[in-house]
XYZ file of N, CA and C in Angstrom:
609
model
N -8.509 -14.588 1.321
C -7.482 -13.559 1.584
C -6.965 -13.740 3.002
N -5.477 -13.562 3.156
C -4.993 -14.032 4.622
C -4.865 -12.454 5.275
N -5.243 -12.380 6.638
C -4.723 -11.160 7.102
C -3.780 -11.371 8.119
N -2.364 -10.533 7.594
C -1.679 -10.250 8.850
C -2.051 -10.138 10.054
N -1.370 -10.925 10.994
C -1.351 -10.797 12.483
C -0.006 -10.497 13.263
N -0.080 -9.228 13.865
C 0.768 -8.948 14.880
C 0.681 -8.586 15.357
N 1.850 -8.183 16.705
C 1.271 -7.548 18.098
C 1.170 -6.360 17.458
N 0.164 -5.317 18.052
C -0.310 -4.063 18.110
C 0.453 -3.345 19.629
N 1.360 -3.271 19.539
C 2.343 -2.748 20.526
C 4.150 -2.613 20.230
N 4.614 -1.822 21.248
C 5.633 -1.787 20.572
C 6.229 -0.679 19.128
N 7.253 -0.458 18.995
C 7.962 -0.146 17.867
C 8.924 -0.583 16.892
N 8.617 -0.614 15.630
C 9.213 -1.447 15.175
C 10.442 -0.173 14.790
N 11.899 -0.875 14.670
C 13.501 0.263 14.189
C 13.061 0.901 12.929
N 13.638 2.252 13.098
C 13.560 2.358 11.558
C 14.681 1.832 10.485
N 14.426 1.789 9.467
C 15.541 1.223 8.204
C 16.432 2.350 8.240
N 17.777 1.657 7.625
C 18.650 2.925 7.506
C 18.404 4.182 6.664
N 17.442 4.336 5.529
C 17.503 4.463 4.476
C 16.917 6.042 5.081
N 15.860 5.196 6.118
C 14.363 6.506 6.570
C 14.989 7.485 7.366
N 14.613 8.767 7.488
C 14.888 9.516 8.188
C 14.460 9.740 9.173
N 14.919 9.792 10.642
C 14.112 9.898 12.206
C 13.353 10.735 11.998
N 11.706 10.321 12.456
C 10.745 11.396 12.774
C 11.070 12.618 13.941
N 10.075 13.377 13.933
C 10.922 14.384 15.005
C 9.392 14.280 15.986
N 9.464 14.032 17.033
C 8.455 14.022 17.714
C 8.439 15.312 18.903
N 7.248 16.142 18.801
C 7.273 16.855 20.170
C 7.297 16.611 21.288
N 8.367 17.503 22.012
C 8.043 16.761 23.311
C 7.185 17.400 24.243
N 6.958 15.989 25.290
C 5.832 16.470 26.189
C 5.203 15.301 25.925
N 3.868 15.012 26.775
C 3.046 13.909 26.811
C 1.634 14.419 26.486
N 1.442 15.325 26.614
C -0.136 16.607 26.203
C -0.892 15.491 24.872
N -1.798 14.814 25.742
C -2.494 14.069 24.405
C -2.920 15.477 23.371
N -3.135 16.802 23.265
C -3.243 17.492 22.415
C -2.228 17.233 21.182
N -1.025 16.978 21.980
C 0.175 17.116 20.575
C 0.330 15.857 20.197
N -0.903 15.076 20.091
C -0.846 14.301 19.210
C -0.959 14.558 17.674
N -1.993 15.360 17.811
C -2.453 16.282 16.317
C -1.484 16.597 15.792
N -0.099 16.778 16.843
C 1.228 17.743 16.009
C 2.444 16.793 15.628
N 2.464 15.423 16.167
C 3.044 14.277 15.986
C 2.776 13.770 14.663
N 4.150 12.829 13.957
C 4.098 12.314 12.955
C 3.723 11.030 13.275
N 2.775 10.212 12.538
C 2.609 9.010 12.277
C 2.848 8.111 11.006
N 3.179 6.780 11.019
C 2.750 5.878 10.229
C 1.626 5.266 10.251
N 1.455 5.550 9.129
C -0.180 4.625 9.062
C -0.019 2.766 8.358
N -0.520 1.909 9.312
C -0.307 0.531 9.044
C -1.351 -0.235 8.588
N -2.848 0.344 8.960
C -3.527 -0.613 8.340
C -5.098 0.148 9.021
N -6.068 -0.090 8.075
C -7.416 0.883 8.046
C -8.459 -0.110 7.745
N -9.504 0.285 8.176
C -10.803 -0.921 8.132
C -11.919 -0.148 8.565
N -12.652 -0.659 8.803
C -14.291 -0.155 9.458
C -14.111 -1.042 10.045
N -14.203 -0.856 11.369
C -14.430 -0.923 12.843
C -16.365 -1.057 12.922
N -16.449 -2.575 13.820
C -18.224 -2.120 14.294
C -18.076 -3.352 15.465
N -19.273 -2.754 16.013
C -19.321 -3.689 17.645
C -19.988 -5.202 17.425
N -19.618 -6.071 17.702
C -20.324 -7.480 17.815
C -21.766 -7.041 18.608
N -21.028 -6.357 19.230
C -22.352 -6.343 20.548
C -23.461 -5.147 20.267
N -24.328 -5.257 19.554
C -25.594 -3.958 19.018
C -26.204 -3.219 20.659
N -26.419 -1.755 19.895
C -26.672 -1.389 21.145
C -28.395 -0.809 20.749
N -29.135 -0.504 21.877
C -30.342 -0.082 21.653
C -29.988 1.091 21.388
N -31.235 1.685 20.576
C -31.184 3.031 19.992
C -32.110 3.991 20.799
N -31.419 5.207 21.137
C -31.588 6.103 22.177
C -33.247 6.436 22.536
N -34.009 6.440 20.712
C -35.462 6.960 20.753
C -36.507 5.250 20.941
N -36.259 4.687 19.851
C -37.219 3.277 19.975
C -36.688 1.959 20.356
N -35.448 2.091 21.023
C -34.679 0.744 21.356
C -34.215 -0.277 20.197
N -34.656 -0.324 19.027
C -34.310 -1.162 18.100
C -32.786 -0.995 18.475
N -31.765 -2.815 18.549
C -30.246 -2.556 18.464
C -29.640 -1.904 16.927
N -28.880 -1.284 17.488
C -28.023 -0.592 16.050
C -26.540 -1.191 15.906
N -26.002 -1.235 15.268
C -24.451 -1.821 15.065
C -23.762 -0.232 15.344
N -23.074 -0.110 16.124
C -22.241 1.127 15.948
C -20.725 0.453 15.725
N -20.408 1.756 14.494
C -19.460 1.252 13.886
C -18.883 2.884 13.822
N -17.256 2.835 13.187
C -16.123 3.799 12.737
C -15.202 3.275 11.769
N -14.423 4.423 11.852
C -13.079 4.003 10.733
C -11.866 3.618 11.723
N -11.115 2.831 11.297
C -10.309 1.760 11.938
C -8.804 2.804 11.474
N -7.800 2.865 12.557
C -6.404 3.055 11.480
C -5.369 2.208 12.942
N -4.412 1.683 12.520
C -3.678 1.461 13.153
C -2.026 2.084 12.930
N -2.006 3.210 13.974
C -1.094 4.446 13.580
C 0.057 3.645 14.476
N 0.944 4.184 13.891
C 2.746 4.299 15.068
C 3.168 5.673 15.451
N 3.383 5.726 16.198
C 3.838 6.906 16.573
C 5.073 6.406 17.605
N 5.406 7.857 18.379
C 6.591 8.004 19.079
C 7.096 6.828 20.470
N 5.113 6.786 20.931
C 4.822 5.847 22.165
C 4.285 4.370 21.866
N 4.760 3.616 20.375
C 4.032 2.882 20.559
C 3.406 2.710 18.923
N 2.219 1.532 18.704
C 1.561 1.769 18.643
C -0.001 2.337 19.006
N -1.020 3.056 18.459
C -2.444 3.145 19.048
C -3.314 2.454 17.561
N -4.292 1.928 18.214
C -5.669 1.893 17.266
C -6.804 2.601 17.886
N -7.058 3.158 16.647
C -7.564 4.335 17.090
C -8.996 4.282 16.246
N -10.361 4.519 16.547
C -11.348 4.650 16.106
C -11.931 5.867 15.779
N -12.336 6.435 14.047
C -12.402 7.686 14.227
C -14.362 7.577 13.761
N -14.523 9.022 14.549
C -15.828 8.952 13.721
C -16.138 9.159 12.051
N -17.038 8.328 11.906
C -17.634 8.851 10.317
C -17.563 10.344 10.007
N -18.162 11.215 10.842
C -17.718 12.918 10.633
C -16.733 13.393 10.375
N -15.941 13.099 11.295
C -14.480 13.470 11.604
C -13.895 12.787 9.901
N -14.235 11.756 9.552
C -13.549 11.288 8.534
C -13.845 11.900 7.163
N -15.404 12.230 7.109
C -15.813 12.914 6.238
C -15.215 14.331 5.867
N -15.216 14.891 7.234
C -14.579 16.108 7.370
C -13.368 16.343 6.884
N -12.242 15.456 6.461
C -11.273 14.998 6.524
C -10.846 15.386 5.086
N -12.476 14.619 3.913
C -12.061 14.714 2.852
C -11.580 13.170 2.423
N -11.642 12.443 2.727
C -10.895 11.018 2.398
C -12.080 9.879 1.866
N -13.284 9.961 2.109
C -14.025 9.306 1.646
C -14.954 9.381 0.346
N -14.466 8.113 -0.532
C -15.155 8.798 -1.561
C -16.759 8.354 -1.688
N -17.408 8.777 -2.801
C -18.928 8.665 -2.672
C -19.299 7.517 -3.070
N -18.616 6.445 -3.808
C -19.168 4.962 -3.517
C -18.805 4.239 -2.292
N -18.207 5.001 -1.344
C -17.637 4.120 -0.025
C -19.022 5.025 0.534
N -19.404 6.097 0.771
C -20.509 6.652 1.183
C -21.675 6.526 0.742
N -21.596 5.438 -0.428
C -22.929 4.909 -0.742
C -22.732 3.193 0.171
N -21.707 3.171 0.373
C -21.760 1.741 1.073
C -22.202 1.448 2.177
N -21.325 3.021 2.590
C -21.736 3.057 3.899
C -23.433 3.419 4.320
N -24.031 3.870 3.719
C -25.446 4.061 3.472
C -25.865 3.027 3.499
N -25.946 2.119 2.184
C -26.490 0.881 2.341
C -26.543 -0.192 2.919
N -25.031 -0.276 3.667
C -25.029 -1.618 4.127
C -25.153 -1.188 5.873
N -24.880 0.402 6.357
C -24.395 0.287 7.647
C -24.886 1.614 8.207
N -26.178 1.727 7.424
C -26.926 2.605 7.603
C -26.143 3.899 8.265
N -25.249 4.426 7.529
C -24.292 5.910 8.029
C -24.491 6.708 6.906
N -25.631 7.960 7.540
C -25.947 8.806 6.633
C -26.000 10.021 6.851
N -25.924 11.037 6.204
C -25.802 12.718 7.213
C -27.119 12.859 7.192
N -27.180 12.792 8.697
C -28.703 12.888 9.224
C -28.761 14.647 10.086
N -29.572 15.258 10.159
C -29.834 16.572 10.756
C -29.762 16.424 12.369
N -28.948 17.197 13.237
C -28.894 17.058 14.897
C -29.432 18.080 15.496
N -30.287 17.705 16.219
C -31.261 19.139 17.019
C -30.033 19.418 17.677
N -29.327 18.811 18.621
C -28.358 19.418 19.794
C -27.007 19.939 18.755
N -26.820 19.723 17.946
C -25.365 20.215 17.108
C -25.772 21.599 16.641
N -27.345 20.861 15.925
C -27.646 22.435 14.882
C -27.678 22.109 13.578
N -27.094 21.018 12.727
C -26.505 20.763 11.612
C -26.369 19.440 11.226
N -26.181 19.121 9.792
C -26.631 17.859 9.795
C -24.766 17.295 9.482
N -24.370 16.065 10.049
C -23.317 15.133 9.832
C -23.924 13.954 9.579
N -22.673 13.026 8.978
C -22.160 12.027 8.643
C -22.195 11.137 10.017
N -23.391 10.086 10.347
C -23.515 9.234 11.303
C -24.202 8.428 11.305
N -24.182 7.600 12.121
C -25.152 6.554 12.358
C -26.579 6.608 12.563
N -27.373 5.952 11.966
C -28.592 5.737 11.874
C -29.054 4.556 12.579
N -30.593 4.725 12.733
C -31.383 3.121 13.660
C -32.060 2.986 12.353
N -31.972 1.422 11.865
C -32.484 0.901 10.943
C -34.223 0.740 11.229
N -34.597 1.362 12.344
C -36.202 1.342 12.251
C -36.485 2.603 12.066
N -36.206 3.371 12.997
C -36.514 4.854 12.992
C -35.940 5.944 12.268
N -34.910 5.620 11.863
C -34.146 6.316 11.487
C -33.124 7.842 12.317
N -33.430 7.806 13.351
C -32.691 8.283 14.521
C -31.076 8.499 14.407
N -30.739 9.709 14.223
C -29.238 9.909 14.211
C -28.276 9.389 15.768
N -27.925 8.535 15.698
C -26.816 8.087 17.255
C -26.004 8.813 16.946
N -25.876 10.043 18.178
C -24.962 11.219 18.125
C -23.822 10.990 18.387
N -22.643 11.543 17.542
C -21.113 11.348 17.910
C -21.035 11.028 19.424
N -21.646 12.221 20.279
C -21.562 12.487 21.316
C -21.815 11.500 22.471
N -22.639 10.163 21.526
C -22.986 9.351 22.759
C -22.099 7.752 22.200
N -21.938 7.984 20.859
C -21.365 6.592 20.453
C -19.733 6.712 20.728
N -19.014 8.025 20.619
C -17.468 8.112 20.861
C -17.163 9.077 21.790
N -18.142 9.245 22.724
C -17.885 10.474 23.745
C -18.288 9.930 24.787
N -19.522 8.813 25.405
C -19.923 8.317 26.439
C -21.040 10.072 27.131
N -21.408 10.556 26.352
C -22.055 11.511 26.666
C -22.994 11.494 27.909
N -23.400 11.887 28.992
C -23.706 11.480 29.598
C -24.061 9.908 29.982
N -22.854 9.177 30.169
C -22.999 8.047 30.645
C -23.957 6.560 30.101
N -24.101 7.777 28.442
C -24.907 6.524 27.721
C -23.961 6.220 26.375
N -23.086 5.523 26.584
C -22.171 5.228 25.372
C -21.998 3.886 24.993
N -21.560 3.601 23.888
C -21.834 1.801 23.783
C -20.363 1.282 23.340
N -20.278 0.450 22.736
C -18.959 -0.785 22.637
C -17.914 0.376 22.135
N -17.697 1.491 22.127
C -16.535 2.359 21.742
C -16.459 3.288 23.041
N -17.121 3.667 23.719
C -16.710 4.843 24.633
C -17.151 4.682 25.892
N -18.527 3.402 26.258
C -18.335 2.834 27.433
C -17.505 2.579 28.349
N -16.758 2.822 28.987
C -15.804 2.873 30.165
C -16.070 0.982 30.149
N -16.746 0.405 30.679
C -17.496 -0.814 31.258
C -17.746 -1.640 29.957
N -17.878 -1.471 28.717
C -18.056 -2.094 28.248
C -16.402 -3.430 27.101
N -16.466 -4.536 27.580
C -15.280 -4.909 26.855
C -15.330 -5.943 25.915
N -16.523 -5.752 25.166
C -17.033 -6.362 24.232
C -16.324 -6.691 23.034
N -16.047 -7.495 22.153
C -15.381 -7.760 21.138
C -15.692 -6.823 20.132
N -14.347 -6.852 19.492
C -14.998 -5.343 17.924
C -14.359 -6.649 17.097
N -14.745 -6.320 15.593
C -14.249 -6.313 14.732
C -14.192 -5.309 13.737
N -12.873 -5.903 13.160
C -12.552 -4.625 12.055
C -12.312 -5.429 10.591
N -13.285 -4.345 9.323
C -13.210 -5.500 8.114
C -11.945 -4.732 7.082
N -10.988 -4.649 7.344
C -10.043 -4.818 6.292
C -10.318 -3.391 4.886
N -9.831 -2.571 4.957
C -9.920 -1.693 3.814
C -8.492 -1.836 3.602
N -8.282 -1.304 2.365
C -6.867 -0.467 1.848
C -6.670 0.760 2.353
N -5.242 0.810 2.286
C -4.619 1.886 3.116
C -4.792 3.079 1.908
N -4.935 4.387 2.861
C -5.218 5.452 1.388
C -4.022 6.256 1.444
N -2.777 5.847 2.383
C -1.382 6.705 1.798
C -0.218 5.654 1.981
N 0.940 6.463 2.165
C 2.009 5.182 2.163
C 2.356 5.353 3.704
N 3.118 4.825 4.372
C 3.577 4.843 5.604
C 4.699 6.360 5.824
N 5.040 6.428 4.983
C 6.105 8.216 5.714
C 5.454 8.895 6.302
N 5.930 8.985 7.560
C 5.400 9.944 8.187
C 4.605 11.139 8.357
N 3.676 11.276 9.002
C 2.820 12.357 8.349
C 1.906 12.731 9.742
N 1.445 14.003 9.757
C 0.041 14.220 10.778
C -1.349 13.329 10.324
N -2.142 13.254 11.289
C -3.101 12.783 11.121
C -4.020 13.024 12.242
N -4.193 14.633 12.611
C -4.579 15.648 13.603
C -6.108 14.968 13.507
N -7.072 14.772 12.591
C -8.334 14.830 12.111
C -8.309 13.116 13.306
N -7.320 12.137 13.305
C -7.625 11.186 13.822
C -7.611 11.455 15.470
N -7.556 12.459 16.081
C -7.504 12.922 17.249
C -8.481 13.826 17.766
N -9.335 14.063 17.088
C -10.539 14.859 17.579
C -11.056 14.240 18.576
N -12.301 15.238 18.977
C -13.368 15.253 19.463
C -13.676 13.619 19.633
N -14.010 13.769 18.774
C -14.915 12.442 18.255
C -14.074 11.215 17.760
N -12.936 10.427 18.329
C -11.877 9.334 18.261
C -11.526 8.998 19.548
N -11.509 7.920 19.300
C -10.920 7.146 20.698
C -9.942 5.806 20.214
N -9.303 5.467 21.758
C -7.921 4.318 21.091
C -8.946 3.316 21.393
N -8.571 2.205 20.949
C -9.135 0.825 21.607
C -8.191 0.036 21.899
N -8.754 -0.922 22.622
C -7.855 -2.123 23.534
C -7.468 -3.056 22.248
N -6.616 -3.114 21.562
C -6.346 -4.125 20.677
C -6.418 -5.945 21.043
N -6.674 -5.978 22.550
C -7.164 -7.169 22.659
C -8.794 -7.652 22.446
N -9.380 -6.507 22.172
C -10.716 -6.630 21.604
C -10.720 -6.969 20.193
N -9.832 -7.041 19.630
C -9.997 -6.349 18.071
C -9.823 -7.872 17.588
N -10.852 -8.218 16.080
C -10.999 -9.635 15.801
C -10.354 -9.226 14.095
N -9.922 -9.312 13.239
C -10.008 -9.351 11.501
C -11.210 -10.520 11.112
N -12.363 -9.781 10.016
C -12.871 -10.257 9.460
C -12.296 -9.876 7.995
N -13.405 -10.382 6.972
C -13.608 -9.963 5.959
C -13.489 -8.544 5.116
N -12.282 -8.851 4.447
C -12.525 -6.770 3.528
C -13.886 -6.382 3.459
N -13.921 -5.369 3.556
C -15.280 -4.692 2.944
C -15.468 -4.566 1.380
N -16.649 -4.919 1.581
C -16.936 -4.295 -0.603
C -17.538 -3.380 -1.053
N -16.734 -2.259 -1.273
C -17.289 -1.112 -2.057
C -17.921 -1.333 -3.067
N -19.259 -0.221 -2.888
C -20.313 -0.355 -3.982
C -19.516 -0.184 -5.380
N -19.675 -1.393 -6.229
C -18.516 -1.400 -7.555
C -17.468 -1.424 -7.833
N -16.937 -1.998 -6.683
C -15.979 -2.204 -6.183
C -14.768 -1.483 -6.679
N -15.364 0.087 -6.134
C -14.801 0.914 -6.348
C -13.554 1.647 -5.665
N -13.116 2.412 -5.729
C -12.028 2.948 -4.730
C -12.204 3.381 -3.557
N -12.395 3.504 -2.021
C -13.074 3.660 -1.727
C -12.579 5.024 -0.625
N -11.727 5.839 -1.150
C -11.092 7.003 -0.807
C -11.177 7.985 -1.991
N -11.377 9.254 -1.259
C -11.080 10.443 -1.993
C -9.641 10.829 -3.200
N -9.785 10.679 -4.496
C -8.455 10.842 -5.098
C -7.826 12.229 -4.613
């Protein structure tokens, strides 16, 4: 399978056909949530570079959901958390069995939240890696996504897109828990394979 390559910058015109988005104004990264996007292309996102795990050091792969949005400024790629995505409603339960099996992301229980989410696990201990430290840099312990310092290669494996490009919010990709990345990090591997190679979004 060949994957498209292009710059991740820039805007591409719209066709005559489309109707101008209406963008708010102002620069308030808040009103991003209130901005229309196109959505171009979605994957699971994970770090080349494994990081030790907070309780027994075993490295963990930290990984997210991949989208590469357009908006008003540009494009962004943007990394969202597994929660945030769950939360969302968009994932269906053989992509959440995949994600289980192959990439150990499971709703594990959080003493500091209170409640159990949709996250990353240490394949020894089983240790939840908190949103807070894998896409927040939480006190200064964050790895190949929210490290300030870190400029490690990502790759992203190729999913299908789960809407069409018309414009639309996509507030849930702006939380808490999302961050942009440097698209000069970013490598295309291999699609992912859903368990049964099933659909791997919420109908």
């Amino acid at each position: 399978m060949s994957i498209e390559m292009r710059p991740l910058s820039g805007t591409r015109p719209l066709y005559v056909d489309e109707p101008e988005p209406f963008w708010p104004a102002g620069d308030d990264p808040d009103l991003y949530k209130l901005e229309l996007w196109r959505l171009h292309k979605v994957g699971l996102v994970q770090g080349l570079r494994s990081v030790p795990c907070w309780k027994c050091g075993y490295l963990v792969i930290q990984s997210g959901l991949f989208l590469e949005l357009e908006g008003r400024d540009g494009y962004h790629c943007r990394v969202v958390s597994w929660s945030d995505a769950h939360n969302a409603g968009i994932l269906s339960q053989p992509f959440l069995r995949t994600l289980s099996d192959c990439w150990r992301v499971r709703p594990t229980y959080s003493k500091l939240a209170g409640y159990a989410y949709l996250g990353i696990t240490c394949p020894k201990c089983g240790s939840l890696q908190g949103d807070n430290f894998v896409y927040d840099n939480y006190q200064g312990r964050g790895g190949v996504f929210s490290d300030p310092e870190d400029k490690s290669p990502l790759e992203v494996l190729p999913l299908p897109v789960f809407t069409d490009d018309w414009p639309q919010r996509f507030h849930w990709a702006f939380d808490s828990f999302s961050l942009d990345l440097e698209p000069w990090r970013i490598r295309f591997g291999k699609p992912v394979a859903i368990w049964g190679n099933a659909w791997p979004w919420s109908e």
